mmCIF file of C-alpha atoms and ligand atoms in Angstrom:
data_model
loop_
_atom_site.group_PDB
_atom_site.id
_atom_site.type_symbol
_atom_site.label_atom_id
_atom_site.label_comp_id
_atom_site.label_asym_id
_atom_site.label_seq_id
_atom_site.Cartn_x
_atom_site.Cartn_y
_atom_site.Cartn_z
ATOM 1 C CA UNK A 169 10.677 27.997 19.514
ATOM 2 C CA UNK A 170 10.210 30.849 17.074
ATOM 3 C CA UNK A 171 12.022 30.978 13.774
ATOM 4 C CA UNK A 172 15.110 33.193 13.918
ATOM 5 C CA UNK A 173 15.150 36.062 11.465
ATOM 6 C CA UNK A 174 16.244 34.789 8.046
ATOM 7 C CA UNK A 175 16.411 36.309 4.563
ATOM 8 C CA UNK A 176 13.800 35.021 2.129
ATOM 9 C CA UNK A 177 13.366 35.269 -1.647
ATOM 10 C CA UNK A 178 10.744 33.848 -3.970
ATOM 11 C CA UNK A 179 12.173 33.724 -7.506
ATOM 12 C CA UNK A 180 9.603 33.702 -10.293
ATOM 13 C CA UNK A 181 11.362 31.191 -12.517
ATOM 14 C CA UNK A 182 13.685 28.225 -12.244
ATOM 15 C CA UNK A 183 16.690 29.959 -13.829
ATOM 16 C CA UNK A 184 16.563 32.737 -11.229
ATOM 17 C CA UNK A 185 16.228 30.222 -8.393
ATOM 18 C CA UNK A 186 19.293 28.315 -9.632
ATOM 19 C CA UNK A 187 21.244 31.566 -9.986
ATOM 20 C CA UNK A 188 20.502 32.629 -6.397
ATOM 21 C CA UNK A 189 21.423 29.186 -5.078
ATOM 22 C CA UNK A 190 24.706 29.332 -7.005
ATOM 23 C CA UNK A 191 25.550 32.897 -5.958
ATOM 24 C CA UNK A 192 24.684 33.009 -2.273
ATOM 25 C CA UNK A 193 26.647 30.976 0.246
ATOM 26 C CA UNK A 194 24.304 29.535 2.841
ATOM 27 C CA UNK A 195 21.223 29.671 0.591
ATOM 28 C CA UNK A 196 18.843 26.705 0.807
ATOM 29 C CA UNK A 197 15.782 25.741 -1.226
ATOM 30 C CA UNK A 198 12.492 25.900 0.631
ATOM 31 C CA UNK A 199 9.802 23.577 -0.735
ATOM 32 C CA UNK A 200 6.894 22.599 1.551
ATOM 33 C CA UNK A 201 8.918 23.809 4.539
ATOM 34 C CA UNK A 202 7.476 21.005 6.672
ATOM 35 C CA UNK A 203 10.893 19.754 7.719
ATOM 36 C CA UNK A 204 13.200 22.674 6.961
ATOM 37 C CA UNK A 205 11.253 25.226 8.982
ATOM 38 C CA UNK A 206 11.108 22.860 11.972
ATOM 39 C CA UNK A 207 14.851 22.274 11.720
ATOM 40 C CA UNK A 208 15.452 26.035 11.700
ATOM 41 C CA UNK A 209 13.042 26.671 14.553
ATOM 42 C CA UNK A 210 14.781 24.037 16.655
ATOM 43 C CA UNK A 211 18.209 25.577 15.826
ATOM 44 C CA UNK A 212 19.435 22.199 14.535
ATOM 45 C CA UNK A 213 20.769 23.960 11.442
ATOM 46 C CA UNK A 214 20.825 27.485 10.111
ATOM 47 C CA UNK A 215 20.619 29.010 6.658
ATOM 48 C CA UNK A 216 21.367 32.535 5.472
ATOM 49 C CA UNK A 217 18.757 32.694 2.727
ATOM 50 C CA UNK A 218 15.616 30.697 2.072
ATOM 51 C CA UNK A 219 14.952 30.352 -1.647
ATOM 52 C CA UNK A 220 11.266 29.548 -1.955
ATOM 53 C CA UNK A 221 10.833 27.193 -4.917
ATOM 54 C CA UNK A 222 7.397 25.933 -3.927
ATOM 55 C CA UNK A 223 5.439 27.998 -6.465
ATOM 56 C CA UNK A 224 7.735 27.620 -9.483
ATOM 57 C CA UNK A 225 5.475 26.511 -12.327
ATOM 58 C CA UNK A 226 8.323 24.464 -13.870
ATOM 59 C CA UNK A 227 8.419 22.269 -10.751
ATOM 60 C CA UNK A 228 4.666 21.839 -10.261
ATOM 61 C CA UNK A 229 3.593 19.625 -13.181
ATOM 62 C CA UNK A 230 2.956 15.918 -13.614
ATOM 63 C CA UNK A 231 3.490 14.834 -17.223
ATOM 64 C CA UNK A 232 3.170 11.567 -19.105
ATOM 65 C CA UNK A 233 6.491 10.535 -20.702
ATOM 66 C CA UNK A 234 6.430 9.180 -24.274
ATOM 67 C CA UNK A 235 6.772 5.542 -23.119
ATOM 68 C CA UNK A 236 3.949 5.771 -20.575
ATOM 69 C CA UNK A 237 5.979 6.734 -17.515
ATOM 70 C CA UNK A 238 5.609 9.852 -15.403
ATOM 71 C CA UNK A 239 7.678 12.967 -14.973
ATOM 72 C CA UNK A 240 6.763 14.468 -11.608
ATOM 73 C CA UNK A 241 7.927 18.004 -10.795
ATOM 74 C CA UNK A 242 9.877 18.289 -7.549
ATOM 75 C CA UNK A 243 7.348 20.653 -5.948
ATOM 76 C CA UNK A 244 4.304 18.485 -6.613
ATOM 77 C CA UNK A 245 2.693 17.916 -3.233
ATOM 78 C CA UNK A 246 1.642 14.548 -1.813
ATOM 79 C CA UNK A 247 -1.975 15.614 -2.201
ATOM 80 C CA UNK A 248 -1.444 16.451 -5.871
ATOM 81 C CA UNK A 249 0.258 13.090 -6.423
ATOM 82 C CA UNK A 250 -2.638 11.345 -4.759
ATOM 83 C CA UNK A 251 -5.275 13.196 -6.769
ATOM 84 C CA UNK A 252 -3.529 13.100 -10.133
ATOM 85 C CA UNK A 253 -5.562 11.103 -12.698
ATOM 86 C CA UNK A 254 -2.294 10.348 -14.549
ATOM 87 C CA UNK A 255 -0.712 8.851 -11.440
ATOM 88 C CA UNK A 256 -3.844 6.875 -10.568
ATOM 89 C CA UNK A 257 -4.150 5.570 -14.115
ATOM 90 C CA UNK A 258 -0.695 4.040 -14.402
ATOM 91 C CA UNK A 259 1.144 4.201 -11.056
ATOM 92 C CA UNK A 260 -1.548 3.606 -8.503
ATOM 93 C CA UNK A 261 0.788 2.542 -5.696
ATOM 94 C CA UNK A 262 2.777 5.782 -5.895
ATOM 95 C CA UNK A 263 -0.432 7.782 -5.453
ATOM 96 C CA UNK A 264 -1.528 5.496 -2.663
ATOM 97 C CA UNK A 265 1.739 5.936 -0.740
ATOM 98 C CA UNK A 266 1.370 9.727 -1.008
ATOM 99 C CA UNK A 267 -2.272 9.493 0.061
ATOM 100 C CA UNK A 268 -1.340 7.863 3.347
ATOM 101 C CA UNK A 269 1.444 10.194 4.475
ATOM 102 C CA UNK A 270 0.524 11.586 7.863
ATOM 103 C CA UNK A 271 -2.435 14.007 7.715
ATOM 104 C CA UNK A 272 -4.081 16.310 5.184
ATOM 105 C CA UNK A 273 -2.133 19.409 6.296
ATOM 106 C CA UNK A 274 1.183 17.658 5.723
ATOM 107 C CA UNK A 275 -0.069 16.318 2.383
ATOM 108 C CA UNK A 276 -1.114 19.805 1.288
ATOM 109 C CA UNK A 277 2.389 21.216 1.797
ATOM 110 C CA UNK A 278 4.921 18.362 1.658
ATOM 111 C CA UNK A 279 6.518 17.824 -1.754
ATOM 112 C CA UNK A 280 7.997 14.799 -3.499
ATOM 113 C CA UNK A 281 11.246 16.757 -3.867
ATOM 114 C CA UNK A 282 11.425 17.767 -0.211
ATOM 115 C CA UNK A 283 10.576 14.252 0.895
ATOM 116 C CA UNK A 284 13.478 12.872 -1.161
ATOM 117 C CA UNK A 285 16.034 15.658 -0.630
ATOM 118 C CA UNK A 286 15.632 15.463 3.131
ATOM 119 C CA UNK A 287 16.594 11.753 2.985
ATOM 120 C CA UNK A 288 15.002 11.018 6.329
ATOM 121 C CA UNK A 289 15.092 7.207 6.603
ATOM 122 C CA UNK A 290 11.528 7.245 7.953
ATOM 123 C CA UNK A 291 10.077 9.104 4.941
ATOM 124 C CA UNK A 292 7.586 7.227 2.805
ATOM 125 C CA UNK A 293 8.430 8.101 -0.787
ATOM 126 C CA UNK A 294 12.113 7.030 -1.132
ATOM 127 C CA UNK A 295 11.517 3.248 -0.926
ATOM 128 C CA UNK A 296 8.702 3.191 -3.486
ATOM 129 C CA UNK A 297 10.748 5.377 -5.852
ATOM 130 C CA UNK A 298 13.691 2.981 -5.517
ATOM 131 C CA UNK A 299 11.442 -0.028 -6.190
ATOM 132 C CA UNK A 300 9.929 1.703 -9.234
ATOM 133 C CA UNK A 301 13.473 2.435 -10.502
ATOM 134 C CA UNK A 302 12.796 6.173 -10.638
ATOM 135 C CA UNK A 303 15.367 8.653 -11.880
ATOM 136 C CA UNK A 304 16.081 11.912 -10.068
ATOM 137 C CA UNK A 305 16.692 14.843 -12.444
ATOM 138 C CA UNK A 306 19.050 17.474 -11.051
ATOM 139 C CA UNK A 307 19.969 20.930 -12.314
ATOM 140 C CA UNK A 308 22.397 23.668 -11.474
ATOM 141 C CA UNK A 309 23.183 26.863 -13.391
ATOM 142 C CA UNK A 310 25.807 25.011 -15.398
ATOM 143 C CA UNK A 311 24.705 21.379 -15.660
ATOM 144 C CA UNK A 312 21.908 18.848 -15.800
ATOM 145 C CA UNK A 313 22.334 15.284 -14.625
ATOM 146 C CA UNK A 314 20.187 12.320 -13.699
ATOM 147 C CA UNK A 315 20.775 9.886 -10.857
ATOM 148 C CA UNK A 316 18.977 6.578 -10.239
ATOM 149 C CA UNK A 317 16.875 6.761 -7.077
ATOM 150 C CA UNK A 318 18.864 3.835 -5.654
ATOM 151 C CA UNK A 319 22.025 5.981 -5.931
ATOM 152 C CA UNK A 320 20.466 9.265 -4.834
ATOM 153 C CA UNK A 321 19.984 8.454 -1.144
ATOM 154 C CA UNK A 322 23.470 8.467 0.346
ATOM 155 C CA UNK A 323 22.843 8.291 4.068
ATOM 156 C CA UNK A 324 21.049 9.736 7.050
ATOM 157 C CA UNK A 325 19.890 13.167 5.760
ATOM 158 C CA UNK A 326 22.427 12.932 2.905
ATOM 159 C CA UNK A 327 21.831 12.726 -0.848
ATOM 160 C CA UNK A 328 23.771 12.911 -4.107
ATOM 161 C CA UNK A 329 22.816 16.611 -4.459
ATOM 162 C CA UNK A 330 25.781 18.924 -4.803
ATOM 163 C CA UNK A 331 26.000 22.541 -3.737
ATOM 164 C CA UNK A 332 23.841 24.795 -5.927
ATOM 165 C CA UNK A 333 21.869 21.866 -7.342
ATOM 166 C CA UNK A 334 18.117 21.449 -7.298
ATOM 167 C CA UNK A 335 16.113 18.317 -7.799
ATOM 168 C CA UNK A 336 13.782 19.444 -10.572
ATOM 169 C CA UNK A 337 11.754 16.316 -11.276
ATOM 170 C CA UNK A 338 11.459 12.592 -10.712
ATOM 171 C CA UNK A 339 10.973 10.343 -13.734
ATOM 172 C CA UNK A 340 9.143 7.103 -13.021
ATOM 173 C CA UNK A 341 9.410 4.422 -15.733
ATOM 174 C CA UNK A 342 6.236 2.956 -17.269
ATOM 175 C CA UNK A 343 4.463 -0.001 -15.688
ATOM 176 C CA UNK A 344 4.370 -2.606 -18.476
ATOM 177 C CA UNK A 345 1.497 -5.073 -18.835
ATOM 178 C CA UNK A 346 1.649 -7.842 -16.211
ATOM 179 C CA UNK A 347 3.791 -5.749 -13.879
ATOM 180 C CA UNK A 348 2.717 -4.541 -10.462
ATOM 181 C CA UNK A 349 3.940 -2.657 -7.417
ATOM 182 C CA UNK A 350 3.368 -3.051 -3.689
ATOM 183 C CA UNK A 351 4.199 -1.306 -0.435
ATOM 184 C CA UNK A 352 3.956 -2.456 3.167
ATOM 185 C CA UNK A 353 4.857 -0.820 6.477
ATOM 186 C CA UNK A 354 4.779 -1.982 10.062
ATOM 187 C CA UNK A 355 3.593 0.775 12.392
ATOM 188 C CA UNK A 356 3.584 0.128 16.115
ATOM 189 C CA UNK A 357 1.083 2.925 16.773
ATOM 190 C CA UNK A 358 -1.202 5.047 14.596
ATOM 191 C CA UNK A 359 1.139 8.056 14.614
ATOM 192 C CA UNK A 360 4.443 6.197 14.912
ATOM 193 C CA UNK A 361 7.275 5.953 12.441
ATOM 194 C CA UNK A 362 7.403 2.663 10.568
ATOM 195 C CA UNK A 363 9.419 -0.055 12.277
ATOM 196 C CA UNK A 364 9.896 -1.915 8.998
ATOM 197 C CA UNK A 365 8.957 -1.044 5.444
ATOM 198 C CA UNK A 366 9.285 -2.620 1.995
ATOM 199 C CA UNK A 367 8.354 -1.646 -1.543
ATOM 200 C CA UNK A 368 8.332 -3.989 -4.502
ATOM 201 C CA UNK A 369 7.903 -4.094 -8.259
ATOM 202 C CA UNK A 370 7.561 -7.320 -10.205
ATOM 203 C CA UNK A 371 7.017 -8.399 -13.794
ATOM 204 C CA UNK A 372 5.232 -11.649 -14.660
ATOM 205 C CA UNK A 373 5.908 -13.639 -17.834
ATOM 206 C CA UNK A 374 3.321 -13.612 -20.614
ATOM 207 C CA UNK A 375 0.401 -15.853 -19.793
ATOM 208 C CA UNK A 376 2.023 -17.557 -16.801
ATOM 209 C CA UNK A 377 2.690 -16.927 -13.158
ATOM 210 C CA UNK A 378 6.466 -16.888 -13.304
ATOM 211 C CA UNK A 379 8.221 -13.792 -12.037
ATOM 212 C CA UNK A 380 10.598 -12.638 -14.759
ATOM 213 C CA UNK A 381 11.925 -9.474 -13.117
ATOM 214 C CA UNK A 382 11.809 -8.045 -9.604
ATOM 215 C CA UNK A 383 12.933 -5.076 -7.551
ATOM 216 C CA UNK A 384 12.591 -5.051 -3.778
ATOM 217 C CA UNK A 385 13.551 -2.029 -1.667
ATOM 218 C CA UNK A 386 13.761 -2.303 2.104
ATOM 219 C CA UNK A 387 13.592 0.693 4.421
ATOM 220 C CA UNK A 388 14.326 1.040 8.144
ATOM 221 C CA UNK A 389 16.976 -1.702 8.052
ATOM 222 C CA UNK A 390 19.650 0.839 7.082
ATOM 223 C CA UNK A 391 19.924 4.629 6.854
ATOM 224 C CA UNK A 392 18.731 4.611 3.238
ATOM 225 C CA UNK A 393 16.361 2.393 1.284
ATOM 226 C CA UNK A 394 18.316 -0.579 -0.041
ATOM 227 C CA UNK A 395 17.629 -2.824 -3.021
ATOM 228 C CA UNK A 396 17.751 -6.426 -1.822
ATOM 229 C CA UNK A 397 19.696 -8.297 -4.510
ATOM 230 C CA UNK A 398 19.382 -11.624 -2.658
ATOM 231 C CA UNK A 399 15.585 -11.524 -2.580
ATOM 232 C CA UNK A 400 15.378 -10.246 -6.154
ATOM 233 C CA UNK A 401 17.570 -13.129 -7.401
ATOM 234 C CA UNK A 402 15.364 -15.683 -5.639
ATOM 235 C CA UNK A 403 12.179 -14.118 -6.993
ATOM 236 C CA UNK A 404 13.257 -14.173 -10.629
ATOM 237 C CA UNK A 405 12.185 -17.506 -12.095
ATOM 238 C CA UNK A 406 10.005 -18.331 -9.083
ATOM 239 C CA UNK A 407 6.290 -18.946 -9.256
ATOM 240 C CA UNK A 408 4.297 -15.966 -7.998
ATOM 241 C CA UNK A 409 2.688 -18.054 -5.244
ATOM 242 C CA UNK A 410 2.421 -17.100 -1.604
ATOM 243 C CA UNK A 411 4.743 -19.938 -0.555
ATOM 244 C CA UNK A 412 7.423 -19.239 -3.168
ATOM 245 C CA UNK A 413 7.404 -15.495 -2.454
ATOM 246 C CA UNK A 414 7.576 -16.126 1.294
ATOM 247 C CA UNK A 415 10.546 -18.416 0.729
ATOM 248 C CA UNK A 416 12.321 -15.815 -1.461
ATOM 249 C CA UNK A 417 11.715 -13.098 1.132
ATOM 250 C CA UNK A 418 13.037 -15.252 3.980
ATOM 251 C CA UNK A 419 16.552 -13.992 3.186
ATOM 252 C CA UNK A 420 15.561 -10.293 3.106
ATOM 253 C CA UNK A 421 18.005 -7.912 4.763
ATOM 254 C CA UNK A 422 20.646 -10.622 5.116
ATOM 255 C CA UNK A 423 23.918 -9.012 6.168
ATOM 256 C CA UNK A 424 22.196 -5.843 7.424
ATOM 257 C CA UNK A 425 22.004 -4.817 11.073
ATOM 258 C CA UNK A 426 19.029 -2.631 11.857
ATOM 259 C CA UNK A 427 19.197 -0.632 15.063
ATOM 260 C CA UNK A 428 18.305 -2.070 18.449
ATOM 261 C CA UNK A 429 16.243 0.354 20.478
ATOM 262 C CA UNK A 430 13.392 0.717 22.919
ATOM 263 C CA UNK A 431 10.866 0.146 20.124
ATOM 264 C CA UNK A 432 12.271 -3.177 18.963
ATOM 265 C CA UNK A 433 15.360 -5.325 18.784
ATOM 266 C CA UNK A 434 17.526 -5.608 15.707
ATOM 267 C CA UNK A 435 16.406 -9.226 15.327
ATOM 268 C CA UNK A 436 12.722 -8.237 15.448
ATOM 269 C CA UNK A 437 13.252 -5.537 12.815
ATOM 270 C CA UNK A 438 14.959 -8.068 10.544
ATOM 271 C CA UNK A 439 12.068 -10.493 10.920
ATOM 272 C CA UNK A 440 9.577 -7.716 10.213
ATOM 273 C CA UNK A 441 11.549 -6.606 7.143
ATOM 274 C CA UNK A 442 10.991 -10.134 5.770
ATOM 275 C CA UNK A 443 7.277 -9.999 6.534
ATOM 276 C CA UNK A 444 6.956 -6.562 4.889
ATOM 277 C CA UNK A 445 8.922 -7.734 1.829
ATOM 278 C CA UNK A 446 6.567 -10.704 1.447
ATOM 279 C CA UNK A 447 3.491 -8.461 1.754
ATOM 280 C CA UNK A 448 4.809 -5.885 -0.692
ATOM 281 C CA UNK A 449 5.695 -8.526 -3.289
ATOM 282 C CA UNK A 450 2.297 -10.236 -2.937
ATOM 283 C CA UNK A 451 0.561 -6.883 -3.463
ATOM 284 C CA UNK A 452 2.681 -6.434 -6.590
ATOM 285 C CA UNK A 453 1.654 -9.916 -7.769
ATOM 286 C CA UNK A 454 -2.023 -9.035 -7.200
ATOM 287 C CA UNK A 455 -1.636 -5.905 -9.312
ATOM 288 C CA UNK A 456 0.192 -7.720 -12.074
ATOM 289 C CA UNK A 457 -2.397 -10.494 -12.295
ATOM 290 C CA UNK A 458 -5.311 -8.027 -12.088
ATOM 291 C CA UNK A 459 -4.100 -6.669 -15.437
ATOM 292 C CA UNK A 460 -4.265 -3.077 -14.303
ATOM 293 C CA UNK A 461 -2.486 -0.907 -11.809
ATOM 294 C CA UNK A 462 -4.187 -2.835 -9.033
ATOM 295 C CA UNK A 463 -6.265 -0.201 -7.324
ATOM 296 C CA UNK A 464 -8.194 -2.644 -5.149
ATOM 297 C CA UNK A 465 -5.224 -4.743 -4.064
ATOM 298 C CA UNK A 466 -3.109 -1.674 -3.312
ATOM 299 C CA UNK A 467 -5.884 -0.201 -1.189
ATOM 300 C CA UNK A 468 -5.759 -3.283 1.020
ATOM 301 C CA UNK A 469 -2.231 -2.238 2.072
ATOM 302 C CA UNK A 470 -3.715 0.387 4.426
ATOM 303 C CA UNK A 471 -1.814 3.327 5.864
ATOM 304 C CA UNK A 472 1.612 3.815 4.325
HETATM 305 C C1 FAD B 58 4.188 16.462 11.849
HETATM 306 C C2 FAD B 58 4.909 15.887 10.664
HETATM 307 C C3 FAD B 58 4.679 14.575 10.306
HETATM 308 C C4 FAD B 58 5.295 14.025 9.181
HETATM 309 N N1 FAD B 58 5.041 12.715 8.847
HETATM 310 C C5 FAD B 58 5.594 12.207 7.734
HETATM 311 C C6 FAD B 58 5.319 10.874 7.328
HETATM 312 O O1 FAD B 58 4.563 10.136 7.949
HETATM 313 N N2 FAD B 58 5.933 10.417 6.209
HETATM 314 C C7 FAD B 58 6.782 11.201 5.464
HETATM 315 O O2 FAD B 58 7.282 10.735 4.449
HETATM 316 N N3 FAD B 58 7.060 12.443 5.827
HETATM 317 C C8 FAD B 58 6.500 12.974 6.944
HETATM 318 N N4 FAD B 58 6.815 14.249 7.335
HETATM 319 C C9 FAD B 58 7.840 14.993 6.615
HETATM 320 C C10 FAD B 58 7.193 15.803 5.544
HETATM 321 O O3 FAD B 58 6.702 14.897 4.607
HETATM 322 C C11 FAD B 58 8.113 16.782 4.901
HETATM 323 O O4 FAD B 58 7.275 17.557 4.120
HETATM 324 C C12 FAD B 58 9.203 16.282 4.006
HETATM 325 O O5 FAD B 58 10.091 15.479 4.687
HETATM 326 C C13 FAD B 58 9.961 17.444 3.410
HETATM 327 O O6 FAD B 58 9.233 17.957 2.349
HETATM 328 P P1 FAD B 58 9.007 19.499 2.194
HETATM 329 O O7 FAD B 58 8.450 19.691 0.825
HETATM 330 O O8 FAD B 58 8.261 20.047 3.326
HETATM 331 O O9 FAD B 58 10.525 20.022 2.161
HETATM 332 P P2 FAD B 58 11.266 21.167 2.971
HETATM 333 O O10 FAD B 58 11.050 21.004 4.428
HETATM 334 O O11 FAD B 58 10.983 22.488 2.370
HETATM 335 O O12 FAD B 58 12.777 20.782 2.604
HETATM 336 C C14 FAD B 58 13.415 19.636 3.138
HETATM 337 C C15 FAD B 58 14.893 19.637 2.697
HETATM 338 O O13 FAD B 58 15.003 19.356 1.304
HETATM 339 C C16 FAD B 58 15.612 20.470 0.594
HETATM 340 N N5 FAD B 58 14.864 20.565 -0.653
HETATM 341 C C17 FAD B 58 13.511 20.632 -0.791
HETATM 342 N N6 FAD B 58 13.167 20.601 -2.095
HETATM 343 C C18 FAD B 58 14.332 20.504 -2.795
HETATM 344 C C19 FAD B 58 14.627 20.411 -4.199
HETATM 345 N N7 FAD B 58 13.666 20.382 -5.131
HETATM 346 N N8 FAD B 58 15.929 20.328 -4.566
HETATM 347 C C20 FAD B 58 16.916 20.341 -3.632
HETATM 348 N N9 FAD B 58 16.696 20.401 -2.293
HETATM 349 C C21 FAD B 58 15.406 20.496 -1.888
HETATM 350 C C22 FAD B 58 15.466 21.673 1.522
HETATM 351 O O14 FAD B 58 16.469 22.629 1.316
HETATM 352 C C23 FAD B 58 15.589 20.990 2.886
HETATM 353 O O15 FAD B 58 16.946 20.735 3.189
HETATM 354 C C24 FAD B 58 6.188 14.827 8.433
HETATM 355 C C25 FAD B 58 6.434 16.150 8.792
HETATM 356 C C26 FAD B 58 5.796 16.693 9.888
HETATM 357 C C27 FAD B 58 6.053 18.132 10.240
#
């Protein structure tokens, strides 16, 4: 279907974009347009004004934060995330997740902000951002606020964004020494949506193989990525061995009821969530013990 006629503006700075979004009822930000334009073409939703934010310089940068974290502008594309030397240097897994999203055309246009603001439960970036404990920085004409990634995703295509607000950047905390991240997805076909997905971050104690801190985010078991407090509690204090991690992950997604559909039963999805959690945590352990951001071990994870 063709796109219906719609008004379009391309503000030249962030302040102007925020002002238009505040002033015009029915205005919506347009980033990569990969999802929004399809939604409009299919008449699933309509907007009165598209506010193109994709070229705003303020939203296109990746900066190092003073502590060694990253501040990623909302309109940074997946390809830019993947190719960024800063991302590769300290947050390899984040770059690797972006590198494996769909195909090159999607990676050239799709943005970290669009991927998060859409809050599609099948999207790749939300779970890794939750596991990395990222912070979403929001702005409107009158206020600035920050929301933890784990609180930002509210439901199926729903976020903490309020009317007139833009996500301007995503701050990812530093990866301390002896910490690592991992990401694992189960795909039933090369171009299918993931059936189960997990992202993990762990910290090992100095000199030993004891896990001292852990974050595990599961996706596809609920409408939003969820931190698994049960698994995290079992990981902390455990030895970072395959057997101990498998045991900790055996309770993943407890109390959740993933959907039952033609692709797989709820029970199968739960089992696969446990397998993905184990794989993601073991990748994180590999990174942490490698003493760097684990480029080789993360690469073994394959397509995101
Ligand atoms: C064929 C195809 C395959 C795909 N496969 C994958 C895949 O495997 N994995 C994956 O993760 N994604 C996939 N996607 C989705 C794609 O990554 C989209 O680009 C993404 O979901 C939305 O990003 P966007 O920058 O295109 O945002 P847009 O489509 O421009 O916007 C999406 C929504 O977010 C809002 N928005 C955008 N930016 C902001 C902001 N800064 N502040 C506030 N609101 C904002 C828009 O108003 C809109 O409601 C696929 C898309 C297509 C078309």
